[in-house]
GROMACS .gro file of C-alpha atoms in nm:
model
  364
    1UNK     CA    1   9.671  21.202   3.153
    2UNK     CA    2   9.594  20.904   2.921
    3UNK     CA    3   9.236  20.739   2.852
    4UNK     CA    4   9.097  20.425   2.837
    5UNK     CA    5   9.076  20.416   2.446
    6UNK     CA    6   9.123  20.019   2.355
    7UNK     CA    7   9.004  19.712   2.440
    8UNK     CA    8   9.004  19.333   2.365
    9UNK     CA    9   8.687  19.120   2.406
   10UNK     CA   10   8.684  18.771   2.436
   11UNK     CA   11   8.479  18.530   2.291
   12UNK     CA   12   8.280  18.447   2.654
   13UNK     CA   13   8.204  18.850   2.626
   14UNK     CA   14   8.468  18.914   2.908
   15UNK     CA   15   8.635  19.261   2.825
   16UNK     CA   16   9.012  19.386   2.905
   17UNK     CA   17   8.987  19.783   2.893
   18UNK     CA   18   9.343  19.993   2.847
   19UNK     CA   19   9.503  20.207   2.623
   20UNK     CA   20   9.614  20.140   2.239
   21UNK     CA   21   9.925  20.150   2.104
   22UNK     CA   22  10.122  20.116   1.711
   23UNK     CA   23   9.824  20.025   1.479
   24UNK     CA   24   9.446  20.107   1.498
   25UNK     CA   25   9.310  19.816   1.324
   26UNK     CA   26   9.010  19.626   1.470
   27UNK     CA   27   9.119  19.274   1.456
   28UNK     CA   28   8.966  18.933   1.486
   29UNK     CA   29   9.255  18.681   1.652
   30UNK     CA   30   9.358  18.370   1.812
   31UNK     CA   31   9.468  18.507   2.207
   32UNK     CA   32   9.815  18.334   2.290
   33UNK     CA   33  10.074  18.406   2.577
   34UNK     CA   34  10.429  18.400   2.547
   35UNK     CA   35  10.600  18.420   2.880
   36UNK     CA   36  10.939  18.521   2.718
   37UNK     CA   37  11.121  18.807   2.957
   38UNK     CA   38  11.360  18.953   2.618
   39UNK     CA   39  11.290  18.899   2.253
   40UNK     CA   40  10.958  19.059   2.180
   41UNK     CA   41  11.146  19.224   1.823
   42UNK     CA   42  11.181  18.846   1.761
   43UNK     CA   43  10.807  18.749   1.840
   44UNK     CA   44  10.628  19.009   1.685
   45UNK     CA   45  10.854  18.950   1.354
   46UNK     CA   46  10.790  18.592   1.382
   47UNK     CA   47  10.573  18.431   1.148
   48UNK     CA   48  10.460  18.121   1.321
   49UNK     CA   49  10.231  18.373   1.490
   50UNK     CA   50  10.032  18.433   1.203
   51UNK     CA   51   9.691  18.523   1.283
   52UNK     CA   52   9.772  18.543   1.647
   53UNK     CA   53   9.701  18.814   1.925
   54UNK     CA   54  10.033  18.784   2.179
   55UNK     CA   55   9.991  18.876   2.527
   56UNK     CA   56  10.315  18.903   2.699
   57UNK     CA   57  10.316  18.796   3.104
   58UNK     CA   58  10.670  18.951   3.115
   59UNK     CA   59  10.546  19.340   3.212
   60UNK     CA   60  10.763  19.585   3.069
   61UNK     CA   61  10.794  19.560   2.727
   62UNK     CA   62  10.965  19.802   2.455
   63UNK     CA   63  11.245  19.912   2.658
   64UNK     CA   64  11.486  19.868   2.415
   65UNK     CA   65  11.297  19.962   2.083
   66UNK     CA   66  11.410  19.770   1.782
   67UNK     CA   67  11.656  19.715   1.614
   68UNK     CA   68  11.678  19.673   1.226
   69UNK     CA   69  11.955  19.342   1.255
   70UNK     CA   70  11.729  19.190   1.482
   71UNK     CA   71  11.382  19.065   1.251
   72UNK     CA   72  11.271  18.752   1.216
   73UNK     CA   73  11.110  18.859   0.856
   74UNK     CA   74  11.051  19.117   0.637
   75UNK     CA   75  10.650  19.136   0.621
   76UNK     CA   76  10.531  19.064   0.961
   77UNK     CA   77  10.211  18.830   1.029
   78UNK     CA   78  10.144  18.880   1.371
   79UNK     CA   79   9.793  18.975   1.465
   80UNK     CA   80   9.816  19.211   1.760
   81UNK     CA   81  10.017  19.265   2.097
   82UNK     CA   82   9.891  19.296   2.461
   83UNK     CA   83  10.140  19.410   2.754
   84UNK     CA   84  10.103  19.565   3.103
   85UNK     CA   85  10.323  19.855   3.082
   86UNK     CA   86  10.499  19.951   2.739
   87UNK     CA   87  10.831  20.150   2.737
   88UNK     CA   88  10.828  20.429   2.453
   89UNK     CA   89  11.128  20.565   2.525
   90UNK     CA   90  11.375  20.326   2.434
   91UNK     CA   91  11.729  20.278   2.645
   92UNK     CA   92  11.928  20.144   2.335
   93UNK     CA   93  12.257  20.229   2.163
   94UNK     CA   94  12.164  19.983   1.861
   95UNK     CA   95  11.761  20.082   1.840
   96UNK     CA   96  11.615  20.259   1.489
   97UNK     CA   97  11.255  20.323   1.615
   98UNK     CA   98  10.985  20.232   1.898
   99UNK     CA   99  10.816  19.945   1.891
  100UNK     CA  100  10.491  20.137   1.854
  101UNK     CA  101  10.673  20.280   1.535
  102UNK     CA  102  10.728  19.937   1.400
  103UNK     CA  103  10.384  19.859   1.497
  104UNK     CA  104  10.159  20.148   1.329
  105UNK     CA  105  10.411  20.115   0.994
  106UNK     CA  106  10.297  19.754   0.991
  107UNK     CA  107   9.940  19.795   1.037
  108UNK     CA  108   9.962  19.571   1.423
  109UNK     CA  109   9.716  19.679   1.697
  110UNK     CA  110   9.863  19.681   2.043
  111UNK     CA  111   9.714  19.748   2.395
  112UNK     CA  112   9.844  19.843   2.711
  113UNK     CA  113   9.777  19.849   3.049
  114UNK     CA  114   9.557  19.524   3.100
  115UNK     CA  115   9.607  19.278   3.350
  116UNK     CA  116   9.811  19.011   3.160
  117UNK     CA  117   9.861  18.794   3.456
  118UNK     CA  118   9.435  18.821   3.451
  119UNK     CA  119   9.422  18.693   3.086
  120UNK     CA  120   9.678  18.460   3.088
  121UNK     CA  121   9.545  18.283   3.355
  122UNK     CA  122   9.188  18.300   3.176
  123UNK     CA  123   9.401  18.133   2.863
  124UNK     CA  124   9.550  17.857   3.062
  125UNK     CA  125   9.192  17.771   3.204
  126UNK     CA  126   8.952  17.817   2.917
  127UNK     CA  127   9.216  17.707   2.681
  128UNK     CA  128   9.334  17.971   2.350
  129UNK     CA  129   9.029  18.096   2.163
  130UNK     CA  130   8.959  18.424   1.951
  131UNK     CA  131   8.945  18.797   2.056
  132UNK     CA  132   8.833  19.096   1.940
  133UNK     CA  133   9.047  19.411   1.967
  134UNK     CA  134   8.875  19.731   1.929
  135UNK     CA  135   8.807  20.044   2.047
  136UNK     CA  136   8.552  20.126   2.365
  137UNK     CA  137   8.224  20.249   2.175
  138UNK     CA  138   8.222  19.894   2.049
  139UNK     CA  139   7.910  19.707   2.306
  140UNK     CA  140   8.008  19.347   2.435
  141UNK     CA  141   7.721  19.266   2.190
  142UNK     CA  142   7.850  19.376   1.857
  143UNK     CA  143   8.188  19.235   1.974
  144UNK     CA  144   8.047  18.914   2.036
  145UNK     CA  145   7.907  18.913   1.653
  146UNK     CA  146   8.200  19.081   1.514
  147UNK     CA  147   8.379  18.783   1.666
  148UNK     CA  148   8.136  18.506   1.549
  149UNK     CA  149   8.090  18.624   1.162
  150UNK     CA  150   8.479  18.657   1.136
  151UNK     CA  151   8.576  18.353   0.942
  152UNK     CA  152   8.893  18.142   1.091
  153UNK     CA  153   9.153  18.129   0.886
  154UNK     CA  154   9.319  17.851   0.719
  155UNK     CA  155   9.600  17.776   0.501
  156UNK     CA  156   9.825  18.017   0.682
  157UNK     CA  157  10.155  17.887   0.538
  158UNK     CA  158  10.039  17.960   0.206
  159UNK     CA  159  10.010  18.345   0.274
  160UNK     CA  160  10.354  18.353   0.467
  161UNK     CA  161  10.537  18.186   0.240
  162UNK     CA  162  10.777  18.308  -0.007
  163UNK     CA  163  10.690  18.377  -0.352
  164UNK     CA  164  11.039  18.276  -0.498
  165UNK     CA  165  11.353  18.162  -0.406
  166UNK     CA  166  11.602  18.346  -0.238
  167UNK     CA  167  11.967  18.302  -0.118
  168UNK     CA  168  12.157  18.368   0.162
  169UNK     CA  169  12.527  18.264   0.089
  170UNK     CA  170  12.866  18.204   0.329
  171UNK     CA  171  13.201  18.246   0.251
  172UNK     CA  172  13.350  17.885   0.203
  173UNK     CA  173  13.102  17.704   0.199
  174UNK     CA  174  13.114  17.321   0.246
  175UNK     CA  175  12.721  17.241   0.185
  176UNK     CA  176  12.433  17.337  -0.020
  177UNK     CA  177  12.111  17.319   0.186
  178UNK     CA  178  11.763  17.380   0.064
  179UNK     CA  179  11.506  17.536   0.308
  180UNK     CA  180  11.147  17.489   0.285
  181UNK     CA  181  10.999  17.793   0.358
  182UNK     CA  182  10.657  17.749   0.518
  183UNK     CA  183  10.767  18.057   0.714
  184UNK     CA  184  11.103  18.036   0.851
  185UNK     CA  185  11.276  18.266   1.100
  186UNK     CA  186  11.551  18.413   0.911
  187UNK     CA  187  11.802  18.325   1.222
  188UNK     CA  188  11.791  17.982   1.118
  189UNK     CA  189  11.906  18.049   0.787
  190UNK     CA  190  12.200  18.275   0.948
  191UNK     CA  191  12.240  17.958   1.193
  192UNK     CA  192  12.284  17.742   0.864
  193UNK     CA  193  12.537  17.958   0.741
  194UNK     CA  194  12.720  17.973   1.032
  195UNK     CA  195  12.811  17.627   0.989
  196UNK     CA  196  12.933  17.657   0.672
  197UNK     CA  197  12.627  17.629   0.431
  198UNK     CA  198  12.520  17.755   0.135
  199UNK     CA  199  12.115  17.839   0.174
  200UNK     CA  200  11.875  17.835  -0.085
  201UNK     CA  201  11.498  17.921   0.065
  202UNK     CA  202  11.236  17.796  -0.158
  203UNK     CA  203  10.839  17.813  -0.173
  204UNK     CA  204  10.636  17.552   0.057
  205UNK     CA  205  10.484  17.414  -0.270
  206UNK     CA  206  10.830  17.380  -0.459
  207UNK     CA  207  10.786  17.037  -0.604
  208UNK     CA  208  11.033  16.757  -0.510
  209UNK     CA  209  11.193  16.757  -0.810
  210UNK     CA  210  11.278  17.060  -0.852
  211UNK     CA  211  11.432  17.036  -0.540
  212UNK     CA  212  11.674  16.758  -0.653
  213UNK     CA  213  11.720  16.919  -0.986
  214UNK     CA  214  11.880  17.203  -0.731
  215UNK     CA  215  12.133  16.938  -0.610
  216UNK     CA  216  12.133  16.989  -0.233
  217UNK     CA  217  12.359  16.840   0.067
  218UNK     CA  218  12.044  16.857   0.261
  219UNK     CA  219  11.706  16.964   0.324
  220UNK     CA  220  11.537  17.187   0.578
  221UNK     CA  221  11.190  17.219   0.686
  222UNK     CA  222  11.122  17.541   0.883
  223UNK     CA  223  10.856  17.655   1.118
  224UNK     CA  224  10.537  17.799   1.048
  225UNK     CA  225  10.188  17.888   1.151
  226UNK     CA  226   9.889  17.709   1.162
  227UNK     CA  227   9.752  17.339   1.138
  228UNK     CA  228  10.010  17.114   0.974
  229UNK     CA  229   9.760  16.896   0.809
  230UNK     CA  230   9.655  17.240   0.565
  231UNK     CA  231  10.005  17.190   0.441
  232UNK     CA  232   9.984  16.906   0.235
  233UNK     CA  233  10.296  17.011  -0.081
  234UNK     CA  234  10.531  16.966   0.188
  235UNK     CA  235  10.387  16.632   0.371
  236UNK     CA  236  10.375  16.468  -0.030
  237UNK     CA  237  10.779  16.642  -0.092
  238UNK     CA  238  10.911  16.503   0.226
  239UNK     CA  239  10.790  16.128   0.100
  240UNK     CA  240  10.927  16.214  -0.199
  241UNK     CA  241  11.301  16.294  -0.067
  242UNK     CA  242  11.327  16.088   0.245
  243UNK     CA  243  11.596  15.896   0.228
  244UNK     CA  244  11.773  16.065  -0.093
  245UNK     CA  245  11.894  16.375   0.145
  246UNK     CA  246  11.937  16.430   0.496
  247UNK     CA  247  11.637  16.680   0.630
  248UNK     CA  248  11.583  16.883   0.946
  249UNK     CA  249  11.241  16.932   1.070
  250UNK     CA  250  11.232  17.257   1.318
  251UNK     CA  251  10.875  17.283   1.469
  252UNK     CA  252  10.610  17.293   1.213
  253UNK     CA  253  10.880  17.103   1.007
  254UNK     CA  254  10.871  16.863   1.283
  255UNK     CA  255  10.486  16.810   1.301
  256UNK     CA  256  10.502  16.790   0.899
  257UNK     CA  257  10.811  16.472   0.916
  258UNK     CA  258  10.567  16.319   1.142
  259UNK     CA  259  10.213  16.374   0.954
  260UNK     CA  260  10.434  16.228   0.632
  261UNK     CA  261  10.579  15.938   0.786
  262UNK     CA  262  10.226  15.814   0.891
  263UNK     CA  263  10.186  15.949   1.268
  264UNK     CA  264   9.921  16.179   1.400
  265UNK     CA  265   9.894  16.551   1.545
  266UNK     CA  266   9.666  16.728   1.794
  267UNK     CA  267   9.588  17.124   1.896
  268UNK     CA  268   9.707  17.197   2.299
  269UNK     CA  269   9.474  17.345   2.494
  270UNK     CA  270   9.685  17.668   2.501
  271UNK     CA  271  10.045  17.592   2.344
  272UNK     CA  272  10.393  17.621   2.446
  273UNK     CA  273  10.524  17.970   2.392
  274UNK     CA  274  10.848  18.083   2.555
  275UNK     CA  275  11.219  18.029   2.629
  276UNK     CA  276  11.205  17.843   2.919
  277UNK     CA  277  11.045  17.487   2.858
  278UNK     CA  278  11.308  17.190   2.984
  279UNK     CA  279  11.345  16.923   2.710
  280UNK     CA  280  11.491  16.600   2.773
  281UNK     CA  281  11.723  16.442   2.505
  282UNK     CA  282  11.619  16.091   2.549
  283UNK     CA  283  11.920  15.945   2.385
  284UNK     CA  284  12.232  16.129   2.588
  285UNK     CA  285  11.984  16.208   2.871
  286UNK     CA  286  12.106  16.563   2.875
  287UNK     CA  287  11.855  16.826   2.930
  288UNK     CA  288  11.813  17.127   2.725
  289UNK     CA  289  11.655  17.464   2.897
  290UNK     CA  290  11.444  17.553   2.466
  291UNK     CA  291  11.265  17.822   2.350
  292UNK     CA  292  10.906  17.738   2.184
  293UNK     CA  293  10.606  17.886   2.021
  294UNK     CA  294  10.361  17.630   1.876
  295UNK     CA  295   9.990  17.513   1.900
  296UNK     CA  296   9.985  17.149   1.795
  297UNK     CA  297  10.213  16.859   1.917
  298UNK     CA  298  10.240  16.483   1.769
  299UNK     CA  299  10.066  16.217   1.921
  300UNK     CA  300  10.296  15.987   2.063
  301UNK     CA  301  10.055  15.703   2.050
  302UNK     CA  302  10.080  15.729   1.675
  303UNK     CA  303  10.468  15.684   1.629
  304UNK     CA  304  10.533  15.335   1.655
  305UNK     CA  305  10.421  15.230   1.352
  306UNK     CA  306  10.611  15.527   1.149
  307UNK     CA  307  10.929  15.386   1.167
  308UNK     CA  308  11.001  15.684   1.392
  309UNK     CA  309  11.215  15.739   1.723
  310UNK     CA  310  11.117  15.973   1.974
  311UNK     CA  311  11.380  16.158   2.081
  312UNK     CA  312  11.324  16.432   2.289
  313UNK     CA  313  11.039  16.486   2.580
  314UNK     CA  314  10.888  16.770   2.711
  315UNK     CA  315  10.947  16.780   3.079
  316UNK     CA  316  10.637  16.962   3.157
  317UNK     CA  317  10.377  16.785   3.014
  318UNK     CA  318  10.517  16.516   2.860
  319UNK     CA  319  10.443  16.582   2.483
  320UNK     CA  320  10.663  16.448   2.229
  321UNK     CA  321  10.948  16.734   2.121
  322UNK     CA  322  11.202  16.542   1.858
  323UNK     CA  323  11.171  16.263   1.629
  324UNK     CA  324  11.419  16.075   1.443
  325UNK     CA  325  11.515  15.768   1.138
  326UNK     CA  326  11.841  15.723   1.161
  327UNK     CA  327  11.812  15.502   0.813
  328UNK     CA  328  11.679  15.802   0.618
  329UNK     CA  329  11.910  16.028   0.800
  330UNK     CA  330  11.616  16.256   0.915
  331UNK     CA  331  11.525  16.394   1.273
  332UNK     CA  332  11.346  16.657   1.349
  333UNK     CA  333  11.239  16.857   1.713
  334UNK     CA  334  10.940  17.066   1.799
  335UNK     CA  335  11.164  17.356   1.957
  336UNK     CA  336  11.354  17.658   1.820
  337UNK     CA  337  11.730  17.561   1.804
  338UNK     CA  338  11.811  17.876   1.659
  339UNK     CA  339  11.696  18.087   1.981
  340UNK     CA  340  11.912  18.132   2.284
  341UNK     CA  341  11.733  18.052   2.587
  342UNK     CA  342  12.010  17.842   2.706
  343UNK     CA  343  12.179  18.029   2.543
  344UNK     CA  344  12.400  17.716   2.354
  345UNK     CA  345  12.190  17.394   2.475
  346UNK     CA  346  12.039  17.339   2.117
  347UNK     CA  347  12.349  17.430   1.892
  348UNK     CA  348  12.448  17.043   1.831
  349UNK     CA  349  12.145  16.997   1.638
  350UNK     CA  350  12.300  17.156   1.358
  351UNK     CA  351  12.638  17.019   1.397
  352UNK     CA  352  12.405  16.668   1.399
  353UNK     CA  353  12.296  16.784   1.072
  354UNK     CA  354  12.616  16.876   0.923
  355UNK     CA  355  12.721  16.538   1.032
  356UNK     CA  356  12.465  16.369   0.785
  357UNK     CA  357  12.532  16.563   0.525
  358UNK     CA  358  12.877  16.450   0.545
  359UNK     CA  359  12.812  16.086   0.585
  360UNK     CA  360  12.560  16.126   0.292
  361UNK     CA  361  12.837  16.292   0.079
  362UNK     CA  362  13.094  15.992   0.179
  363UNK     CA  363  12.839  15.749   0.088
  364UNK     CA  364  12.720  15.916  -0.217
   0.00000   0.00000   0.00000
């Protein structure tokens, strides 16, 4: 029979006691919930969780292993994972390894067999702060300092970045896009090349003209973790560019158009993070059923004076989820087109980008 061997310990001293699983580190983290039932090969690969501990409020989670197709990147960021009950024994034609496997190899802490609907609920309250994950002969006390010497980090799109450019290429291509890696999920760029483009994934300090010395259709900002206003290259490339190419803003990319066109952003109390948030397309009035994962959201007080449209609303709190200037042909929207929840509500965003790229060719 197992024993309690792992624990996480918040920053109000409360402890979560259960047993670990994948790496041994001790880690220092933010504490975030995604409430995403499939997809957790996707979220731990996912570099907009930089720096993050993940508790998942779906229970069961590594029932189907992973897969090697399936990453969202090659060196993972994540910071740790907390389930209720993890599966070792995978049920998968298509798996390589366990999840703990993946885990251990990449140096990620994970713990099992807390009460994640406890947590989460302690989240939602007392809003996302930092934890401690450790193991049991650590006292609430030396926790509690552990916690409060660990320096937060900053500049997190700087470390997740790549070093050079890379490129992911489509047979016939009809556009050249360049992607602005401030840590993009490598669906998007398969996305991108499912509609016919060309990809070339550059460094989130590539200056601007370099970028036009590449000669691109368009321009795409990706996700990414952290505060948007640590990433100033890509606010001061974005003014550079608007209006020469067409540009796509996906979540960080989104809070970035906004931040360089003049308008404001703020932390949420605990995020959005999972595929089931409604969005409301405020120009065709359709709703879209999105997947998310993000800590700050723009201020919608602060658009008006951008020259900015707000297009898309959050239908359960209201927050601002896609911008747009139809002059500079650039829009932009705070959720993850790329990802299925719907499974195909989100797919005309890049057909709406291919579309400027053509008028900007006709123009040209």
């Amino acid at each position: 029979m197992k024993t309690l061997d792992r624990k996480i310990v918040l920053e109000d001293g409360s402890e979560y006691l259960g047993y670990g699983f994948g790496g041994r580190e001790d880690r220092v983290c933010e504490l975030v919930f995604n409430t995403s039932i499939v997809g957790y090969q996707e979220i731990v690969s996912d570099l907009s969780y930089t720096d993050q501990m993940v508790v998942m409020t779906y229970p069961l989670i590594g029932s189907y292993g992973i897969t090697d197709e399936d990453f969202e990147c090659k060196n993972p960021g994540i910071g740790g994972l907390a389930v209720y009950d993890y599966n070792d024994m995978p049920s998968n034609f298509r798996y390589t390894k366990t999840l703990a496997e993946w885990m251990e190899e990449n140096g990620i802490p994970g713990i099992c067999g807390i009460d994640t609907r406890k947590l989460t609920r302690s989240i939602r309250d007392t809003g996302s702060r930092r934890a401690l994950i450790t193991n049991l002969s650590v006292s609430k006390e030396q926790a509690a300092d552990i916690i409060r010497r660990a320096p937060v980090p900053r500049d997190a799109v700087a470390r997740v970045s790549c070093r050079k450019r890379w490129y992911s290429r489509t047979s016939n291509p009809r556009f050249h896009v360049v992607a602005i890696d401030c840590g993009i999920k490598l669906n998007i760029v398969r996305c991108l090349n499912r509609f016919g483009c060309n990809v070339t994934v550059v460094p989130y300090d590539t200056p601007a003209e370099e970028i036009r010395f590449m000669k691109p259709d368009g321009v795409l900002l990706s996700n990414g973790p952290g505060n948007p206003e640590d990433v100033i290259p890509v606010m001061e490339t974005i003014k550079k560019l608007r209006g020469r190419y067409p540009m796509f803003g996906i979540c960080l990319g989104h809070q970035l158009i906004a931040l360089a066109y003049g308008a404001r952003t703020y932390k949420l109390k605990f995020g959005h993070r999972g595929g089931n948030h409604p969005v409301m397309n405020l120009l065709t009035g359709k709703i879209e059923i999105t997947s998310q994962n993000h800590s700050y959201a723009v201020d919608e007080k602060s658009i008006p004076a951008t020259g900015l449209t707000m297009t898309h609303r959050n239908l359960l709190d209201q927050t601002v989820e896609g911008l747009g200037c139809e002059k500079d042909r650039i829009f932009s929207v705070q959720y993850h087109p790329e990802s299925a929840p719907g499974p195909q509500d989100s797919s005309s965003l890049f057909e709406q980008f291919v579309t400027y790229m053509k008028e900007a060719k006709i123009h040209a």
